[in-house]
Coordinates of C-alpha atoms and ligand atoms in Angstrom, one line a residue:
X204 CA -30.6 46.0 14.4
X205 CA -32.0 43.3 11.7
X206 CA -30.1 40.0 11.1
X207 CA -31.0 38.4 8.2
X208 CA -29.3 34.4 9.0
X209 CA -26.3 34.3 11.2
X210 CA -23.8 31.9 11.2
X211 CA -24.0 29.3 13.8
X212 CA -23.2 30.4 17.8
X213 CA -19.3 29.8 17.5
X214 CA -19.0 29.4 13.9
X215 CA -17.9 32.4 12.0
X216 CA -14.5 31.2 12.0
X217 CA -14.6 28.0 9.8
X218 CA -15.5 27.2 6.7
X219 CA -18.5 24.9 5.9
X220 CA -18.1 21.1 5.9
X221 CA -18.2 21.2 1.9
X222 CA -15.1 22.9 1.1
X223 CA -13.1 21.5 -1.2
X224 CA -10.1 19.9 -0.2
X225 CA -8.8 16.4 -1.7
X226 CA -9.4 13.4 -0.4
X227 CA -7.3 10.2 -0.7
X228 CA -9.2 6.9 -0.6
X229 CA -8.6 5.1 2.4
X230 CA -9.0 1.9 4.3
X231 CA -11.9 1.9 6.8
X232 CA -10.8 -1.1 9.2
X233 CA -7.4 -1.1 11.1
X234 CA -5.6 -4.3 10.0
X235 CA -3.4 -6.1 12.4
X236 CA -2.6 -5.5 16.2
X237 CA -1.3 -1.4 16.6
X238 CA 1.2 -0.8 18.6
X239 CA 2.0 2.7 18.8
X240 CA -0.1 4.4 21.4
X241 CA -2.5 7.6 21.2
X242 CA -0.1 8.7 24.2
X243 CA 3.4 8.8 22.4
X244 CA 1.6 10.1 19.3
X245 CA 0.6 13.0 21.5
X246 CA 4.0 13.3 22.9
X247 CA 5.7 13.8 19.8
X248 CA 3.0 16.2 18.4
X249 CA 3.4 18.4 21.5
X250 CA 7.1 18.2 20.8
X251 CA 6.7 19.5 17.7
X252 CA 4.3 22.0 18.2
X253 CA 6.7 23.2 21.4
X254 CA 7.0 27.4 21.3
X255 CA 9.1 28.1 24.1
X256 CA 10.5 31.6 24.5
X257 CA 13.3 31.2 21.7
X258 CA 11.0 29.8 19.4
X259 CA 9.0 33.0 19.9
X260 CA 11.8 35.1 19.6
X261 CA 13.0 34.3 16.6
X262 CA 9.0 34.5 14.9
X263 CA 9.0 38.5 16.6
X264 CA 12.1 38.9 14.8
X265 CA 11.6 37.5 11.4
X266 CA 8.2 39.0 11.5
X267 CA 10.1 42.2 11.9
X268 CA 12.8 41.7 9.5
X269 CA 10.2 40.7 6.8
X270 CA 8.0 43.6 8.0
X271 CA 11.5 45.7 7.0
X272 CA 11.9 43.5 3.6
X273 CA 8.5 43.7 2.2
X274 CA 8.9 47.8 3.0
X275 CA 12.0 48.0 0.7
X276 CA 10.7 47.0 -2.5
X277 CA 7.3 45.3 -4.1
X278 CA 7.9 41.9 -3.9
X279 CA 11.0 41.9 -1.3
X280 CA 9.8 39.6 1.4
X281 CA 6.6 36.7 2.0
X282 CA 4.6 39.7 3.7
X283 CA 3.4 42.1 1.2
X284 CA 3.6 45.0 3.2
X285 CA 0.2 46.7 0.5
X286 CA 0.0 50.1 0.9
X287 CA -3.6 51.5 2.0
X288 CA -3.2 54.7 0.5
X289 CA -5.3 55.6 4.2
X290 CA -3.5 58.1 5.3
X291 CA -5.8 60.1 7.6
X292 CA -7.8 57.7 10.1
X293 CA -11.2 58.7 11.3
X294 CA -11.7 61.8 13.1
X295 CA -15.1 62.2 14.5
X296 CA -16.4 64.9 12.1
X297 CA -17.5 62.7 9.7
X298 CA -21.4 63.5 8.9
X299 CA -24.2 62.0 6.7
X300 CA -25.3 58.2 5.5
X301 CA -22.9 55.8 4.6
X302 CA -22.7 52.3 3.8
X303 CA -20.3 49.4 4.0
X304 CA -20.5 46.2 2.4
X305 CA -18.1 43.4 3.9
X306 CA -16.6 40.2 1.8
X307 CA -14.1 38.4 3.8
X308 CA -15.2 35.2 5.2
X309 CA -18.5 32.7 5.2
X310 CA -20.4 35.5 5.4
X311 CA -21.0 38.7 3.5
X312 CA -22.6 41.7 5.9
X313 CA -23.9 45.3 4.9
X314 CA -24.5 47.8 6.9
X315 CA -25.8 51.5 7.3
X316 CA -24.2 54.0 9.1
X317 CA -25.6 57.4 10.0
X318 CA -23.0 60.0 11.8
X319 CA -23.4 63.3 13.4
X320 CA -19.8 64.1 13.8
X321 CA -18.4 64.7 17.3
X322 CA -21.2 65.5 19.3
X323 CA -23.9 62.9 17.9
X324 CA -21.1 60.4 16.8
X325 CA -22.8 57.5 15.5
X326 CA -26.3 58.5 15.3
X327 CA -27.7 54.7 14.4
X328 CA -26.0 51.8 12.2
X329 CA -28.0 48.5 11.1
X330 CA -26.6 45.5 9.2
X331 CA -28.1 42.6 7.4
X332 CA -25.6 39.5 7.6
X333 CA -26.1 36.5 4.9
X334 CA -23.8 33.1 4.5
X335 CA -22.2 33.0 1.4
X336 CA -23.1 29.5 -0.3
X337 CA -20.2 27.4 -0.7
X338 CA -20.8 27.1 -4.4
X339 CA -19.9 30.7 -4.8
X340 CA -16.5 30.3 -3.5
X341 CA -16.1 28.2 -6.1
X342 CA -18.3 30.0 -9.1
X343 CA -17.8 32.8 -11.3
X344 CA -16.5 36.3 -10.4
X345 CA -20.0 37.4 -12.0
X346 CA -21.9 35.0 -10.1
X347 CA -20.1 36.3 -7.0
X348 CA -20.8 39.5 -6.9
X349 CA -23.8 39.9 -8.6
X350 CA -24.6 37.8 -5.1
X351 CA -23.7 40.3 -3.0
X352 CA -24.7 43.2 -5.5
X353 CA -28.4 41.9 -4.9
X354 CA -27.8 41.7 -1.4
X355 CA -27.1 45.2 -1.1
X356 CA -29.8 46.7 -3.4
X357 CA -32.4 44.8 -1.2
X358 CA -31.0 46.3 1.9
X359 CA -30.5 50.0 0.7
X360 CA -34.6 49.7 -0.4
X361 CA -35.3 49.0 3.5
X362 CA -33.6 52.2 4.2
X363 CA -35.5 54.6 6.4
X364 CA -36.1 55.9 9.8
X365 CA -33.0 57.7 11.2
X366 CA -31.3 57.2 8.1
X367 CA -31.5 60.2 5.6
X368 CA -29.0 60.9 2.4
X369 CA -28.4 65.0 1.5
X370 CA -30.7 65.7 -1.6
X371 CA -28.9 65.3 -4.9
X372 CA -26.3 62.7 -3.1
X373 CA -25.1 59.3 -4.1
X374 CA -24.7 56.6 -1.7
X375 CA -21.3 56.2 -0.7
X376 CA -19.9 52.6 0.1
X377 CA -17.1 51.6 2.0
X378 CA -16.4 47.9 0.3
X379 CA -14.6 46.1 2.9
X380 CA -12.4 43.2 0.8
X381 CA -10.6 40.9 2.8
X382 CA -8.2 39.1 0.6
X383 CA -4.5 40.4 -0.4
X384 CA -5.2 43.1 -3.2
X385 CA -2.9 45.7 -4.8
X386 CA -4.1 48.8 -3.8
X387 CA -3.8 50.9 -6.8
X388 CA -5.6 54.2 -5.0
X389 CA -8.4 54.4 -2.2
X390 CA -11.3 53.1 -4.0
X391 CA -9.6 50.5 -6.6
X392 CA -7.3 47.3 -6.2
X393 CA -6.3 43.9 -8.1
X394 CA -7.3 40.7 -6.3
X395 CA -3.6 39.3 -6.1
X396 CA -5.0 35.7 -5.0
X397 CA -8.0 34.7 -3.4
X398 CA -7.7 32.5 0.6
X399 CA -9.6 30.9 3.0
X400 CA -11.0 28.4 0.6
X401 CA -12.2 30.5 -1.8
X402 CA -11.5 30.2 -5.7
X403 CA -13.6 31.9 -7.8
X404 CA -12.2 32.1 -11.4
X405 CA -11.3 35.1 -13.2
X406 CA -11.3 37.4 -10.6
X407 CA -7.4 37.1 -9.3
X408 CA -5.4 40.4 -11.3
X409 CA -8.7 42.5 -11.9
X410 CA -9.5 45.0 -9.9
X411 CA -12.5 44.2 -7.6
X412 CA -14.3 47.7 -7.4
X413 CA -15.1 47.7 -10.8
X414 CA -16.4 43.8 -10.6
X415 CA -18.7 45.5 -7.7
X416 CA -19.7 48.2 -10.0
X417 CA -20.3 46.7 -12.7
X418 CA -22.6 44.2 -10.7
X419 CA -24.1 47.0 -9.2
X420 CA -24.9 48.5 -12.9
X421 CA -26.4 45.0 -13.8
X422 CA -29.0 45.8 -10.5
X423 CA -29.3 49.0 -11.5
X424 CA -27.7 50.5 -8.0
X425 CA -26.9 53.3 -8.1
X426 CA -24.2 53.4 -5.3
X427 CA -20.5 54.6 -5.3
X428 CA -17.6 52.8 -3.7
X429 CA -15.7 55.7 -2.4
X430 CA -13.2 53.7 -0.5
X431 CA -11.8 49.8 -0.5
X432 CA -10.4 48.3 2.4
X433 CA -9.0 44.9 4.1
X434 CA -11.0 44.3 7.3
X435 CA -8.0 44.9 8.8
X436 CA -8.0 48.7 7.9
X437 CA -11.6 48.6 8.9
X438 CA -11.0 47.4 12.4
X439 CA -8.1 49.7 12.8
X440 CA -10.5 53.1 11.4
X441 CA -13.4 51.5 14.0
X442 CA -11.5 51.4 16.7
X443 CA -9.3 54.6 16.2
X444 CA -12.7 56.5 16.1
X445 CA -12.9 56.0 19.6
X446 CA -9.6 55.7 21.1
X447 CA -6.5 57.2 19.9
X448 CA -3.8 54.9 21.2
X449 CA -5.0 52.5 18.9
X450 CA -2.2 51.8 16.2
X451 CA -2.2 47.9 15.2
X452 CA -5.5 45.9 14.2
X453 CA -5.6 42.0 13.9
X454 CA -7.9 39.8 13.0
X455 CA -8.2 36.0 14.1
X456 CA -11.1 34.4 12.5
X457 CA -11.9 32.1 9.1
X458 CA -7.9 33.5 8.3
X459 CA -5.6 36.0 10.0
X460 CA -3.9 39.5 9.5
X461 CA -2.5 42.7 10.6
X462 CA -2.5 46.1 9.9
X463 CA -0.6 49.0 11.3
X464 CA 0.5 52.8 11.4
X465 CA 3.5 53.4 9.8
X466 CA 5.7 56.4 9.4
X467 CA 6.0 57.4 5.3
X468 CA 9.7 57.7 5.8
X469 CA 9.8 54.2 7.0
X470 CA 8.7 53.0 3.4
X471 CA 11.2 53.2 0.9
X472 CA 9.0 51.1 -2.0
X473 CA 6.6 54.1 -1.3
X474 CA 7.0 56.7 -4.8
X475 CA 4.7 58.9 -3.6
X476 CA 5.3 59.9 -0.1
X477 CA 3.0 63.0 0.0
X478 CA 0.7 61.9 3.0
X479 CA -0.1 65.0 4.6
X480 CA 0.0 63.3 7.9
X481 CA 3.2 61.8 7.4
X482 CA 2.0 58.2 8.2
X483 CA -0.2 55.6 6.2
X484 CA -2.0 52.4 7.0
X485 CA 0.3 48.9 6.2
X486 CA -1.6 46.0 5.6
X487 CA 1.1 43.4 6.5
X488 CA -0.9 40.4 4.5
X489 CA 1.1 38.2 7.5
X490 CA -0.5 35.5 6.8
X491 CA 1.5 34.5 4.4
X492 CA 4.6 34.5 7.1
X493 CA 6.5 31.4 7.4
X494 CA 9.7 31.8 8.9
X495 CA 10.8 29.3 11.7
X496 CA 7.3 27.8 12.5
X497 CA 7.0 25.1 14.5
X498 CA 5.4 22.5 11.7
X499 CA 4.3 19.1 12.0
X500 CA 3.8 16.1 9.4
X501 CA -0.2 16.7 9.8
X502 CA 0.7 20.8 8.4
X503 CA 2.5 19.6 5.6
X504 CA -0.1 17.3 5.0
X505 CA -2.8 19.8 5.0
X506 CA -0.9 22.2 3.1
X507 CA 0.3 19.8 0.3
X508 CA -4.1 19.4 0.0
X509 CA -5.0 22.6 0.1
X510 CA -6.3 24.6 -2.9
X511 CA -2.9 27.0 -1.9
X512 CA 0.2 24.6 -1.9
X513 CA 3.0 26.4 -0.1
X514 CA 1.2 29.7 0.8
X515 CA -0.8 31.2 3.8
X516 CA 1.5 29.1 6.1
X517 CA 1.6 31.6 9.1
X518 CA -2.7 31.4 8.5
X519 CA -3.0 27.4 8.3
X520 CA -1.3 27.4 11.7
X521 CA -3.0 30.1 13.5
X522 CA -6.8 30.7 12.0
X523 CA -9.9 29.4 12.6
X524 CA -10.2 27.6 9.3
X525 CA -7.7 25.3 9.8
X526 CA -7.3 24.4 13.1
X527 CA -10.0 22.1 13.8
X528 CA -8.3 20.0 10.5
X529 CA -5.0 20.3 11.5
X530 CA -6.7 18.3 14.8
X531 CA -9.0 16.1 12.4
X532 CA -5.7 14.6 10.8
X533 CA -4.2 14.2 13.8
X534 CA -7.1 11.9 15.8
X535 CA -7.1 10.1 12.5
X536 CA -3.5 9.0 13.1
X537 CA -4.4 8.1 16.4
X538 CA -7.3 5.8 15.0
X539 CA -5.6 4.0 12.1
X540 CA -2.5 3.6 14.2
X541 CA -3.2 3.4 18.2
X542 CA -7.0 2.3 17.8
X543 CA -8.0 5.8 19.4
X544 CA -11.7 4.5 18.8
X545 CA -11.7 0.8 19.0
X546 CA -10.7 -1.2 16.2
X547 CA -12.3 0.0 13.0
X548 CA -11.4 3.9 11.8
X549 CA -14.6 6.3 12.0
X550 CA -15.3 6.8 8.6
X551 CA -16.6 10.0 8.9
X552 CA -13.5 11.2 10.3
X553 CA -12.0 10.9 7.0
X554 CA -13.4 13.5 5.2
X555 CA -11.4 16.7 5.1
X556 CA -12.9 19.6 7.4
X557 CA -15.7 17.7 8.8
X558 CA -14.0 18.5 12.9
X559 CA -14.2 22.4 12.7
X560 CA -12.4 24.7 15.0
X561 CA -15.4 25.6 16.9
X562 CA -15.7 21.8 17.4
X563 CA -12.6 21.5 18.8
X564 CA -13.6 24.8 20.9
X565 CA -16.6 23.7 22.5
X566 CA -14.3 20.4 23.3
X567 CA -12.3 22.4 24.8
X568 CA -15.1 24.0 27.3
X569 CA -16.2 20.8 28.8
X570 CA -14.8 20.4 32.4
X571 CA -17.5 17.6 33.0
X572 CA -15.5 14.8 35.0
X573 CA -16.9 12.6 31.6
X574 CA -15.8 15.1 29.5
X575 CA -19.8 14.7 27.8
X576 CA -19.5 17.5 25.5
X577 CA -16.2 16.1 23.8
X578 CA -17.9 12.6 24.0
X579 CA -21.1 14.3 22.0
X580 CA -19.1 15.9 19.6
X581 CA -16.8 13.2 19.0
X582 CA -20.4 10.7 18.3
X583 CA -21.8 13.9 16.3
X584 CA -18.8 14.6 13.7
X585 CA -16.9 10.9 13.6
X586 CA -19.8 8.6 14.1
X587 CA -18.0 7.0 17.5
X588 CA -18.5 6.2 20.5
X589 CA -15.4 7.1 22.9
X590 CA -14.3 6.0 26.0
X591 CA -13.2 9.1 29.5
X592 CA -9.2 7.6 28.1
X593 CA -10.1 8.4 24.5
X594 CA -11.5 11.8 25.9
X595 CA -8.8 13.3 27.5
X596 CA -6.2 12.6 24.5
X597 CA -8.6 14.5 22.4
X598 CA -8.5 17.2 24.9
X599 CA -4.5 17.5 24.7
X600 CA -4.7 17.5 20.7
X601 CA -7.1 20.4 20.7
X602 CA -5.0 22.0 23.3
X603 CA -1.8 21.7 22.0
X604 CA -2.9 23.0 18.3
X605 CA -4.8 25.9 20.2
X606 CA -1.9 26.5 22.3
X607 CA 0.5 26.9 19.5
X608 CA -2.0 29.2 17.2
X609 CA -2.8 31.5 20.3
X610 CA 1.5 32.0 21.3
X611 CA 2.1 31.9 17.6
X612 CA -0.3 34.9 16.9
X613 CA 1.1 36.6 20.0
X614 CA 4.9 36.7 18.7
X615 CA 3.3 37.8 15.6
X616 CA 1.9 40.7 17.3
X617 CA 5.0 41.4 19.3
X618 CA 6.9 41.2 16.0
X619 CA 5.1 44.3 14.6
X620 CA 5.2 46.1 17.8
X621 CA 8.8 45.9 18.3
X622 CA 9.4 46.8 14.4
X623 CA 7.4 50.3 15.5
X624 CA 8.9 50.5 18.5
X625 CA 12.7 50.5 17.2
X626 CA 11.8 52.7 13.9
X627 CA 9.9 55.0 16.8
X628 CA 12.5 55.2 19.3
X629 CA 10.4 54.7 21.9
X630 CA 7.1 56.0 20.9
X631 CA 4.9 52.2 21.5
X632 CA 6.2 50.6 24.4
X633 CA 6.7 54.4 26.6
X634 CA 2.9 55.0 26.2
X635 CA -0.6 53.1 26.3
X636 CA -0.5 51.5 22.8
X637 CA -3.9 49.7 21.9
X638 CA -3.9 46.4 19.1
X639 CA -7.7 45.9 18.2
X640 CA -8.5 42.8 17.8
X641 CA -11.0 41.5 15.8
X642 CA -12.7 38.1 14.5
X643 CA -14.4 34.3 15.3
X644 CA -11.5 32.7 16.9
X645 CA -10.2 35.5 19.2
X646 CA -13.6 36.5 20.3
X647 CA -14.8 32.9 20.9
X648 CA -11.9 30.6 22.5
X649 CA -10.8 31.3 25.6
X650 CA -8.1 29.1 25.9
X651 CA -6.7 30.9 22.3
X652 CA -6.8 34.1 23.9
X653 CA -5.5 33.3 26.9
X654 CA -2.5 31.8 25.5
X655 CA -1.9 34.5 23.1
X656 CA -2.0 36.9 25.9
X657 CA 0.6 34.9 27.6
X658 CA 3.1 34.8 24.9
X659 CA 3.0 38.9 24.6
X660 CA 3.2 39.1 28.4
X661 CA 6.3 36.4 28.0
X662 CA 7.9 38.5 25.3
X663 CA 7.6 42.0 26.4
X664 CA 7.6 41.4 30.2
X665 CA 5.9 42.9 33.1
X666 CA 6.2 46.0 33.2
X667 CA 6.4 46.8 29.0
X668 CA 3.2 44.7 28.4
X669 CA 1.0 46.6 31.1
X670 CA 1.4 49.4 28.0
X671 CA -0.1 47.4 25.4
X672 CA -3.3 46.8 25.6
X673 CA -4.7 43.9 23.1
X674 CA -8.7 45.0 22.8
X675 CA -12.0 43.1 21.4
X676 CA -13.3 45.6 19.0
X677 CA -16.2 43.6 17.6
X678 CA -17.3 44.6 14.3
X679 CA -15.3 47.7 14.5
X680 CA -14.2 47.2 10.4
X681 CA -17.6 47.8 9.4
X682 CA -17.8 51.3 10.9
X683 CA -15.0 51.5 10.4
X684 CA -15.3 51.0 6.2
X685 CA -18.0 53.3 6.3
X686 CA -16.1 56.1 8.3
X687 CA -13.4 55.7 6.1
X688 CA -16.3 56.1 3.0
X689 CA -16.5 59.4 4.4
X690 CA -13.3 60.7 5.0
X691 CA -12.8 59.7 1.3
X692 CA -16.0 60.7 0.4
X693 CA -16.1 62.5 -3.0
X694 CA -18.6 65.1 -1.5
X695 CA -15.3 66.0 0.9
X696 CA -15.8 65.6 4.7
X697 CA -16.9 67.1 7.7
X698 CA -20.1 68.5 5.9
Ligands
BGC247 C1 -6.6 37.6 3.8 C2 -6.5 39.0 4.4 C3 -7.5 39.1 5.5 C4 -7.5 38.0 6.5 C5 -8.5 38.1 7.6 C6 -6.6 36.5 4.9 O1 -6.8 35.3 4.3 O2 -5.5 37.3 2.9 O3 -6.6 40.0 3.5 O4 -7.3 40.4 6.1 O5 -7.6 36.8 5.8 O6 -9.8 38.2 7.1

């Protein structure tokens, strides 16, 4: 497999240093003698970053009565509830060469899939991963994707070996897009808003395929997008592919979702409930929950500077890109009023997004009796030198913002089981019932994991949450998009 540039060892689930929050001017030195302490500062952010089982109760059940809401009509509740229009998930038949091109994050990946249906499966897949530079996030929609239009036409020309389209084909793409759109059929759908830090103009309300194609028509590609997904939908046709109990798909990286099965019948906003299979793929767009979360001053402060005032809440609690700031503002309290690192205020700790989350991971790791790693991060991002005390608060902070992402995203998951469960009567929690898992933050903090793990265990108990089985499926939404290019593919399937 060929890698073009990969993102840094932990790092796929931040943003870069540059992004572009604002920043108030501030007063380096501490004036005066402090006398609040880091300790009680950590006491009361542990207080009100608490999720104890009722807390978590109520999250699984306004995630399901939102879940219901958004179901009812367009528009009916914060989670959008966007209709896939995939109603038939992989099946192993699919044959031939297929593509998939992936915009969701820092960084933009194609990839090449060839499939031999269900004896030769997947024959051989390569990808090419590239960063996308900040600058774009903030560009034009033409300078966009005309990026990753390049991208792909160099890849496709290094197409050979195993790979090998039918004579007189086009090359089908599955365009993986991982922002909320409005799905208006399988290959087309209107950016509603862009997240994660991105805000490139005059995309949001057009629809994104045709900004591909036409891109594509300026490098004179000749490619066809044959199906558009969320990464979300990728993950959950990957993983399907190969296990069959899989029925929810979640990603935790730069931001957060989930998809699901859900029964047609179960939709009433749906006017066209002619899915031969009687189900279809919801992509919840959670991220945008926010009911009953445990928020703190720093969250409000974060999210009354962010480019997306009052949205994404659910995401700037639990995803990658915000937690290591959510933990910046924090130990910058702690500085300017308990001295947390002497008596002058690192400056470099002032700037928005310069402690990323896997900072605050690889703090995390360090069980040196020192704590040398947080000591070396601490002198690498804010400039300071820290005293072992110092140390260990910073340990807490990171723990207690991890701790309350990881349960968070666990009621969350718990929320759309339990919605299943009670419209299936007993069709999720009576039987092995897989949620892939995908992205940065989930595949690279233990302590995350671990505590999201716990909270489902917590909710569901014993013996219920030795049927669900929460599953790493790395990269799965890139086969996934591709398989899903063929079972939409215009040539029909299983050829
Ligand atoms: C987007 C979703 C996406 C998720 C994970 C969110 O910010 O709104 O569409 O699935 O990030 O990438």
């Amino acid at each position: 497999m060929s890698v073009i540039a990969v993102s840094p060892a932990v790092g796929s689930f931040c943003i870069t240093r540059s992004a572009k929050m604002v920043s108030r001017p501030r007063v380096v030195m501490a004036v005066g003698s402090n006398t609040i302490s880091g300790a009680s500062i950590l006491t009361k952010l542990q207080k009100d970053c608490a999720t104890p089982l009722p807390v978590l109760r109520h999250v699984v059940d306004a995630m399901a009565d939102d879940m219901r809401a958004g179901l009812a009509v367009e528009g009916g509740s914060d989670l959008k509830m966007i209709l896939s229009y995939v109603d038939a998930l992989p099946t192993g038949n699919e044959k031939g060469l297929f593509y998939a091109l992936d915009l969701g994050g820092t960084n933009f990946r194609v990839l090449r899939v060839q499939l031999g249906g269900k004896e030769e499966r997947v024959i051989s897949t390569e990808f090419e991963q590239v960063s996308i530079p900040p600058e774009l996030m903030f560009g034009t929609t033409e300078e966009l994707f005309d990026f990753i239009a390049s991208g792909l036409a160099k890849f496709a020309q290094k197409e050979g070996g195993k790979f090998h389209l039918q004579q007189g084909k086009t090359r089908e793409i599955g365009f993986t897009f991982s922002f909320p759109v409005k799905q208006t059929s399988i290959d087309s759908g209107i950016l509603i808003k862009w997240t994660k830090g991105f805000a490139v103009s005059g995309t949001a309300g057009k629809d994104v395929v045709a900004c591909l194609n036409e891109a594509m028509k300026r490098q004179e590609l000749d490619m066809r997008v044959s199906a558009l997904v969320n990464d979300t939908v990728g993950t959950l046709a990957g993983s399907r592919y190969w296990d069959d109990d899989v029925m929810v798909a979640v990603i935790l990286g730069t931001g957060t979702n989930a998809c699901y099965v859900e029964r047609v019948d179960a939709i009433p906003k749906l006017q066209d409930p002619s899915s031969t299979s009687g189900r279809t793929i919801v992509n919840t767009e959670w991220g945008a929950f926010s009911n009953g979360l445990p928020l703190t001053e720093f969250d409000q402060q974060m999210d009354a500077e962010s480019i997306n005032p009052c949205e994404q809440i659910f995401e700037k609690t639990i995803s990658g890109m915000y937690l290591g700031e959510i933990v910046r503002r924090v130990l910058l309290r702690m500085a300017e009023a308990a001295d947390l690192f002497g008596h002058s205020v690192p400056e470099k700790l002032l700037m928005p997004f310069s402690l990323r989350t896997p900072d605050i991971c690889a703090m995390q790791q360090d069980t040196s009796k020192d704590l040398e790693e947080v000591g070396s991060v601490l002198y690498d991002v804010a400039g300071v030198n820290s005293s072992t005390n110092a140390r260990k608060i910073v340990i807490d902070v990171c723990d207690t913002i991890a701790k309350r992402g990881g349960r968070l995203a666990g009621a969350g998951i718990v929320g759309i089981l339990q919605k299943m469960e009670l419209d299936s009567k007993g069709l999720i929690f009576g039987k092995r019932t897989v949620v892939a898992m995908d992205g940065g933050l989930y595949e690279h903090y233990p302590q995350y994991r671990r505590y999201l793990q716990e909270a489902v265990t917590e909710l569901l108990g014993p013996e219920i949450s030795r049927n669900i089985v929460i599953e790493h499926s790395k990269d799965g939404s890139g086969i996934g998009a591709a398989l899903l290019a063929a079972s939409n593919s215009k040539y029909g399937h299983d050829i």
